[in-house]
PDB file of C-alpha atoms in Angstrom:
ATOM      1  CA  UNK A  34       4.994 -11.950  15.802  1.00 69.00           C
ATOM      2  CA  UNK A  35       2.570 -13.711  18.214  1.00 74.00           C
ATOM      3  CA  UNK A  36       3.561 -17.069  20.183  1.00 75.00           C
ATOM      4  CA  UNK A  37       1.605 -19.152  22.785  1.00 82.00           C
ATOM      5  CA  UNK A  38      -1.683 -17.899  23.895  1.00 84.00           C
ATOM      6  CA  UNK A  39      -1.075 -14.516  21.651  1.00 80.00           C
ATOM      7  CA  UNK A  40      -1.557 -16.433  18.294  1.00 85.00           C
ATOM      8  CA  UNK A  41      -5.773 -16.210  19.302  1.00 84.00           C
ATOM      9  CA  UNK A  42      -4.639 -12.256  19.083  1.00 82.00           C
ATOM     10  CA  UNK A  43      -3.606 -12.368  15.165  1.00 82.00           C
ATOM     11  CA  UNK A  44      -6.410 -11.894  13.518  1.00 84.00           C
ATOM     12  CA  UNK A  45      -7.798  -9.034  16.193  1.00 85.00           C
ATOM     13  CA  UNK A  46      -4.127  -7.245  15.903  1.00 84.00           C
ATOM     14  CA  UNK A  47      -4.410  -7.482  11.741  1.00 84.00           C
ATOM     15  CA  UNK A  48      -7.951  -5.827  12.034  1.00 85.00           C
ATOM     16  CA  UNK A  49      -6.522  -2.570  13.697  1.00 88.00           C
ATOM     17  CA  UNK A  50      -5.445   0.330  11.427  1.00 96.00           C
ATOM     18  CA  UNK A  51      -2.355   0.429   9.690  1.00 97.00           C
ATOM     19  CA  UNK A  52      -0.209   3.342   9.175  1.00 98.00           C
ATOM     20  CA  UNK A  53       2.395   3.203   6.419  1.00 98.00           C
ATOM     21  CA  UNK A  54       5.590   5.158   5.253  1.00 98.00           C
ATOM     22  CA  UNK A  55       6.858   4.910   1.638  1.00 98.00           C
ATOM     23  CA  UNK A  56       7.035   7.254  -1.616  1.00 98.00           C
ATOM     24  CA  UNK A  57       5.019   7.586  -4.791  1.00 98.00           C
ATOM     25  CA  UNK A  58       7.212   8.120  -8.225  1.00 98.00           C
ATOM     26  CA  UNK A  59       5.301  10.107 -10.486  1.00 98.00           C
ATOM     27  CA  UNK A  60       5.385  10.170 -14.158  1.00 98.00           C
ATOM     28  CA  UNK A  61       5.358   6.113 -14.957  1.00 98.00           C
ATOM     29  CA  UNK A  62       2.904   3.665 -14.174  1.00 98.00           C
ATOM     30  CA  UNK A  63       3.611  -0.373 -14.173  1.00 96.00           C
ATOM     31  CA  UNK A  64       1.492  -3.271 -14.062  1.00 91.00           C
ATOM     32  CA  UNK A  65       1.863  -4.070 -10.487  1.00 92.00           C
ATOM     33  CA  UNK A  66       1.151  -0.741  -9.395  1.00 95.00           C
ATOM     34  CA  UNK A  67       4.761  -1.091  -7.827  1.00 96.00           C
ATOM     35  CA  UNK A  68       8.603  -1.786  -9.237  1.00 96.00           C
ATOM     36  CA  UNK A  69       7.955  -5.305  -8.968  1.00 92.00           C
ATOM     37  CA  UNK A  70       7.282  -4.949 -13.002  1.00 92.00           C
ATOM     38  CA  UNK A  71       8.626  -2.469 -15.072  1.00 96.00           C
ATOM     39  CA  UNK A  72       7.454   0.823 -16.216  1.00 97.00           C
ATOM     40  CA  UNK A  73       4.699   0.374 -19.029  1.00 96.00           C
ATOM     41  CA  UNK A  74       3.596   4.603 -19.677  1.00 96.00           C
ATOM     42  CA  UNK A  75       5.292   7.241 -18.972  1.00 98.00           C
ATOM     43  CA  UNK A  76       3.072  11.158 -18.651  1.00 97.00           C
ATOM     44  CA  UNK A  77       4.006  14.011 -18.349  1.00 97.00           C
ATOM     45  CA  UNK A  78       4.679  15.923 -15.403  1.00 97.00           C
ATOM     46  CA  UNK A  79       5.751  19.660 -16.130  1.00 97.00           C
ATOM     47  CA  UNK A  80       1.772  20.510 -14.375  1.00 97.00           C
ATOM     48  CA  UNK A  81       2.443  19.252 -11.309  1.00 97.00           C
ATOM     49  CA  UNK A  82       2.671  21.504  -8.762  1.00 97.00           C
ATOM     50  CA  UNK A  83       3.393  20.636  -4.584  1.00 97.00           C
ATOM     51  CA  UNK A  84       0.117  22.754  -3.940  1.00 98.00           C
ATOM     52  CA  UNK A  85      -1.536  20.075  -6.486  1.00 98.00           C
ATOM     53  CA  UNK A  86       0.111  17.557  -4.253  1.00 98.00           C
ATOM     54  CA  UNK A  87      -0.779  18.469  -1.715  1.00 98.00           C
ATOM     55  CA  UNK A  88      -4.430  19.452  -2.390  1.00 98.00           C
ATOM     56  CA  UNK A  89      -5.235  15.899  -4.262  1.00 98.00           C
ATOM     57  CA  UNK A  90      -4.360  13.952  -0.907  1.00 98.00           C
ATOM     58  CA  UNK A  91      -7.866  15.361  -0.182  1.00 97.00           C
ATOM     59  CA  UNK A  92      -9.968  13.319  -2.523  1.00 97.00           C
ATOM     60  CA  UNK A  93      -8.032   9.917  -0.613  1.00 98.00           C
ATOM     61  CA  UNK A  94      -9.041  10.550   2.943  1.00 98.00           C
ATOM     62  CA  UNK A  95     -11.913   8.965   4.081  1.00 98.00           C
ATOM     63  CA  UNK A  96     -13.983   6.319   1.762  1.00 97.00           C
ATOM     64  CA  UNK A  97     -12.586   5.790  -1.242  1.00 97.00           C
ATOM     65  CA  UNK A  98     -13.236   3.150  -3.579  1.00 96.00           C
ATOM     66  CA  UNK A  99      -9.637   1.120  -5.079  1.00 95.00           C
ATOM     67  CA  UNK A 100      -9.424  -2.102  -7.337  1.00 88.00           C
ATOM     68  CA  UNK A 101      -7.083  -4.343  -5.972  1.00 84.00           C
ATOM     69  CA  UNK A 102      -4.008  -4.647  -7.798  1.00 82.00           C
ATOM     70  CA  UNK A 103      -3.790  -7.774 -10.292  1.00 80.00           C
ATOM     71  CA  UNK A 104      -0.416  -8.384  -8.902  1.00 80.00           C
ATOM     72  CA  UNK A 105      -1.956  -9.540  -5.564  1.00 79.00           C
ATOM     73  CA  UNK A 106      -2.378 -12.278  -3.064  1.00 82.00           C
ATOM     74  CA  UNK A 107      -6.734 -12.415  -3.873  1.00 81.00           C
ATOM     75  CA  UNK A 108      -7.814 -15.293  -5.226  1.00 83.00           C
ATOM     76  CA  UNK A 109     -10.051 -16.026  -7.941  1.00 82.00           C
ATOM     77  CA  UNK A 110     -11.687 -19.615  -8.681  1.00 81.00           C
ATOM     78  CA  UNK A 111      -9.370 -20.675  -6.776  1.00 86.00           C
ATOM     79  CA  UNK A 112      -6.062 -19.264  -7.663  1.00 85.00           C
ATOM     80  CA  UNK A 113      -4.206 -16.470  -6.381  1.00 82.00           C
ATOM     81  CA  UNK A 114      -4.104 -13.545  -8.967  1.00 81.00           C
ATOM     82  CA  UNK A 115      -0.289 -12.795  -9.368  1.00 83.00           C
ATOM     83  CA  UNK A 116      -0.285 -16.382 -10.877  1.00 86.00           C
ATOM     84  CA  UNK A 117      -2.761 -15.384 -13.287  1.00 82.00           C
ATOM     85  CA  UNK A 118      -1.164 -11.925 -14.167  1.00 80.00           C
ATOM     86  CA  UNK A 119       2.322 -13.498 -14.611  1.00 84.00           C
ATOM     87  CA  UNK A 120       0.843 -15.690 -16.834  1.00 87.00           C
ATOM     88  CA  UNK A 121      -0.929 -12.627 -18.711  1.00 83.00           C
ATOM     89  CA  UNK A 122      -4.451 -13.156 -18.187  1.00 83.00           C
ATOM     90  CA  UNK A 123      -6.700 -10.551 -18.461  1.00 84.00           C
ATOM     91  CA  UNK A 124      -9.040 -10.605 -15.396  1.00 82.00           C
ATOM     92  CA  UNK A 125     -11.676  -7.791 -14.094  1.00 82.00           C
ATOM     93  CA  UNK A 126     -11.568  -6.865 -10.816  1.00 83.00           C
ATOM     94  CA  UNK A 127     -14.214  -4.699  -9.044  1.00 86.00           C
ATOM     95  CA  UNK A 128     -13.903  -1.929  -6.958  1.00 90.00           C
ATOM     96  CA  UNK A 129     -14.311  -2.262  -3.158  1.00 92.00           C
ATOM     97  CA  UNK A 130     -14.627   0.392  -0.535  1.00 96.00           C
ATOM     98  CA  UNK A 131     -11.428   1.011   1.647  1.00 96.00           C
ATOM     99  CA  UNK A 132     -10.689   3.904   4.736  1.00 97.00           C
ATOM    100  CA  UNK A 133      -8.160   5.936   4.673  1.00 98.00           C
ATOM    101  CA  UNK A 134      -7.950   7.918   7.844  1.00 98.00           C
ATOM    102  CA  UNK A 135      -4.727  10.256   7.271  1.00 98.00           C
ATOM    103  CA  UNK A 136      -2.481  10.788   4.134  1.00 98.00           C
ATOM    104  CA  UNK A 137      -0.189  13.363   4.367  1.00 98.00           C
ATOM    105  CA  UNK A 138       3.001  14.616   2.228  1.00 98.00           C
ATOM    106  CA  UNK A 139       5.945  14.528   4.186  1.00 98.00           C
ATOM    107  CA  UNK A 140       8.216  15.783   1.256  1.00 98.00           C
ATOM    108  CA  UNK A 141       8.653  15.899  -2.262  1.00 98.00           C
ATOM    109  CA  UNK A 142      12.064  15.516  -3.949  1.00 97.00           C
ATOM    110  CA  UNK A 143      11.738  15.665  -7.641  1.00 95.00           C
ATOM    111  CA  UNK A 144       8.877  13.217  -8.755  1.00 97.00           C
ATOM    112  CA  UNK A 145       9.278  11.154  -5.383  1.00 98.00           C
ATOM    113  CA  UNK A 146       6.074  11.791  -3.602  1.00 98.00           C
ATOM    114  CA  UNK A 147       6.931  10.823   0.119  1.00 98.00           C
ATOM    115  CA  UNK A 148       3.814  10.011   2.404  1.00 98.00           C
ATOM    116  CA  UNK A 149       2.561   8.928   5.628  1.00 98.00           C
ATOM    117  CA  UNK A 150      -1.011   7.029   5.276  1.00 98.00           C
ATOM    118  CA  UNK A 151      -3.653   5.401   8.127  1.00 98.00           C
ATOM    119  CA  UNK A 152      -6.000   2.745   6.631  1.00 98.00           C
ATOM    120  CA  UNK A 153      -8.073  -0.031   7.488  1.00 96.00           C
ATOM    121  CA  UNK A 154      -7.212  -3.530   7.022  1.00 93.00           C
ATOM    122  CA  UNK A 155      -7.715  -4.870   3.329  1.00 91.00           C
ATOM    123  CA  UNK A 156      -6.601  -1.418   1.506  1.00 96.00           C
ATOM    124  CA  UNK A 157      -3.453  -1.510  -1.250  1.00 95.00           C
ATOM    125  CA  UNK A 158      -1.083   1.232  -0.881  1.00 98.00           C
ATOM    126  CA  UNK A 159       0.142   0.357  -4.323  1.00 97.00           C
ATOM    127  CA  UNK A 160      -3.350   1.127  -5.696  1.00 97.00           C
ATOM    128  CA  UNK A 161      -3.478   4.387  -4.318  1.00 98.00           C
ATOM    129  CA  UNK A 162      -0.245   5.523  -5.455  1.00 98.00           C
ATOM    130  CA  UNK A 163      -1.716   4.169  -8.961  1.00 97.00           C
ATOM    131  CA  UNK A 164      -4.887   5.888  -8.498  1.00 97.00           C
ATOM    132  CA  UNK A 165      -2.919   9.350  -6.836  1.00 98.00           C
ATOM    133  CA  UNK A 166      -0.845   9.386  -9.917  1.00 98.00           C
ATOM    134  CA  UNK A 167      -3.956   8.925 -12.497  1.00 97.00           C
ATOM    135  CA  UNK A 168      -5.777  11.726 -10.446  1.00 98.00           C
ATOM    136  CA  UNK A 169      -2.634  13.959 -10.958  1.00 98.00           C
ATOM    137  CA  UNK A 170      -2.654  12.933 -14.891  1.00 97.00           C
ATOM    138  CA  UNK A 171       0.693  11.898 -14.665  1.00 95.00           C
ATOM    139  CA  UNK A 172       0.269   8.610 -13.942  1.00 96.00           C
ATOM    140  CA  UNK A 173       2.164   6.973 -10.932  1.00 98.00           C
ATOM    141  CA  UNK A 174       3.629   3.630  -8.863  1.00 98.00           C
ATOM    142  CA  UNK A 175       4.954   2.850  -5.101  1.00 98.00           C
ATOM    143  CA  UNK A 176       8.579   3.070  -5.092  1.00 98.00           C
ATOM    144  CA  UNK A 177       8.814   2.291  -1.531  1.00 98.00           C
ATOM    145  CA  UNK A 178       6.818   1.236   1.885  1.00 98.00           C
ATOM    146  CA  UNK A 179       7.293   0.229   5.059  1.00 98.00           C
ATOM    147  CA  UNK A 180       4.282  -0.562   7.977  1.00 97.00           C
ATOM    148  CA  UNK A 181       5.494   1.717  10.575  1.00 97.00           C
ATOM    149  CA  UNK A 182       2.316   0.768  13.261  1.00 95.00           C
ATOM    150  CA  UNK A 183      -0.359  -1.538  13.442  1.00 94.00           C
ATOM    151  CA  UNK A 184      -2.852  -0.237  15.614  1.00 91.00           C
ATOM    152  CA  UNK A 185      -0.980   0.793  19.041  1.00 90.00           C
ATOM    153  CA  UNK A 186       2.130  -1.226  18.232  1.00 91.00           C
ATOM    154  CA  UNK A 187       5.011   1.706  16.511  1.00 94.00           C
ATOM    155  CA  UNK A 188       7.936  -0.048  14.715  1.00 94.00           C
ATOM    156  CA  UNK A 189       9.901   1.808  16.599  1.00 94.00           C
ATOM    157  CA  UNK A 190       9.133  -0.086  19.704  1.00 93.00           C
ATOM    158  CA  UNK A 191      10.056  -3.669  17.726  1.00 91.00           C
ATOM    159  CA  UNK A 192      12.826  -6.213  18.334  1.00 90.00           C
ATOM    160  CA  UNK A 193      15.191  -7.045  15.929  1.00 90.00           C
ATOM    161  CA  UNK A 194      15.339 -11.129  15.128  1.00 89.00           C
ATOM    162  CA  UNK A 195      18.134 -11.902  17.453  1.00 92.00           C
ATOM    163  CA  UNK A 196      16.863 -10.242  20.261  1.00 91.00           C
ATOM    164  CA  UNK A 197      13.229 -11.982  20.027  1.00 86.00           C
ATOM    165  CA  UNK A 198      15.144 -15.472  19.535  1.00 87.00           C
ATOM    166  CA  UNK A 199      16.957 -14.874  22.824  1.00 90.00           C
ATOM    167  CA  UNK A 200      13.795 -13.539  24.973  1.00 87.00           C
ATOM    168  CA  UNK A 201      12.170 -17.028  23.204  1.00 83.00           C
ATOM    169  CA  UNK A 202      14.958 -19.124  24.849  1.00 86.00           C
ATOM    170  CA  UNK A 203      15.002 -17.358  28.520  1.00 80.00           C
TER     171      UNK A 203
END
């Protein structure tokens, strides 16, 4: 959160790297790329491997092209495009060139792939867990993420709310 003379920092603190936390489910995909709708396919999954796992992180690390999930906050003529997916529309997004600067596998339990990824600003987790799932041929969605940094600044080092409304009032 930036107050006072750090709100002219926003927009140079939401261009720094991001590195998230979260888990890819394997074996389902869903419109949203995420549980926010539910599973529309389900694969199989009885050739996946951790080595395969682990080896197809390779092929996301560095530039990669994604297409934006239609279940997003982009606008089109005008109109942000989870309105337009909600109400069905078929719309054609292109593919745009993201960084990725780490993804690594911090555990697999069952079909949950758990990760830890580094990317530039303007790149959708949820299409990559999409995208990791098609390259497994399994198909795939995020079941969970958290930011853990932005740039230099760890969640670990945050404030809960209370905390920040009390240094706000000292």
């Amino acid at each position: 959160v930036c107050t006072g003379k750090f709100t002219k920092k926003l927009s140079q603190i939401q261009n720094q790297k991001k590195t998230y936390a979260g888990t890819i489910t394997l074996g389902g995909t869903t419109a949203s790329y995420d549980l926010e709708t539910k599973i529309n396919n389900n694969y199989n999954t009885c050739h996946i491997t951790d080595k395969l796992i682990h080896e197809t992180t390779k092929d996301f690390i560095g530039e990669i092209y994604q297409k934006p999930p239609i279940f997003s906050a982009l606008k089109k003529n005008g109109e942000r495009l989870y309105k337009k997916a909600r109400r069905g529309e078929k719309i054609i997004l292109k593919r745009r060139k993201v960084f990725v600067s780490k993804f690594d596998i911090t555990s697999i339990e069952n079909l949950n792939v758990n990760f830890e990824i580094t990317c530039n600003k303007g790149t959708y987790i949820r299409s990559i867990a999409n995208d990791f799932g098609a390259a497994l041929n399994s198909g795939g969605h995020l079941s969970k993420l958290c930011r853990t940094a932005i740039g230099n600044h760890p969640l670990s080092k945050g404030i809960d709310i209370k905390t920040f409304k009390e240094l706000l009032n000292n």
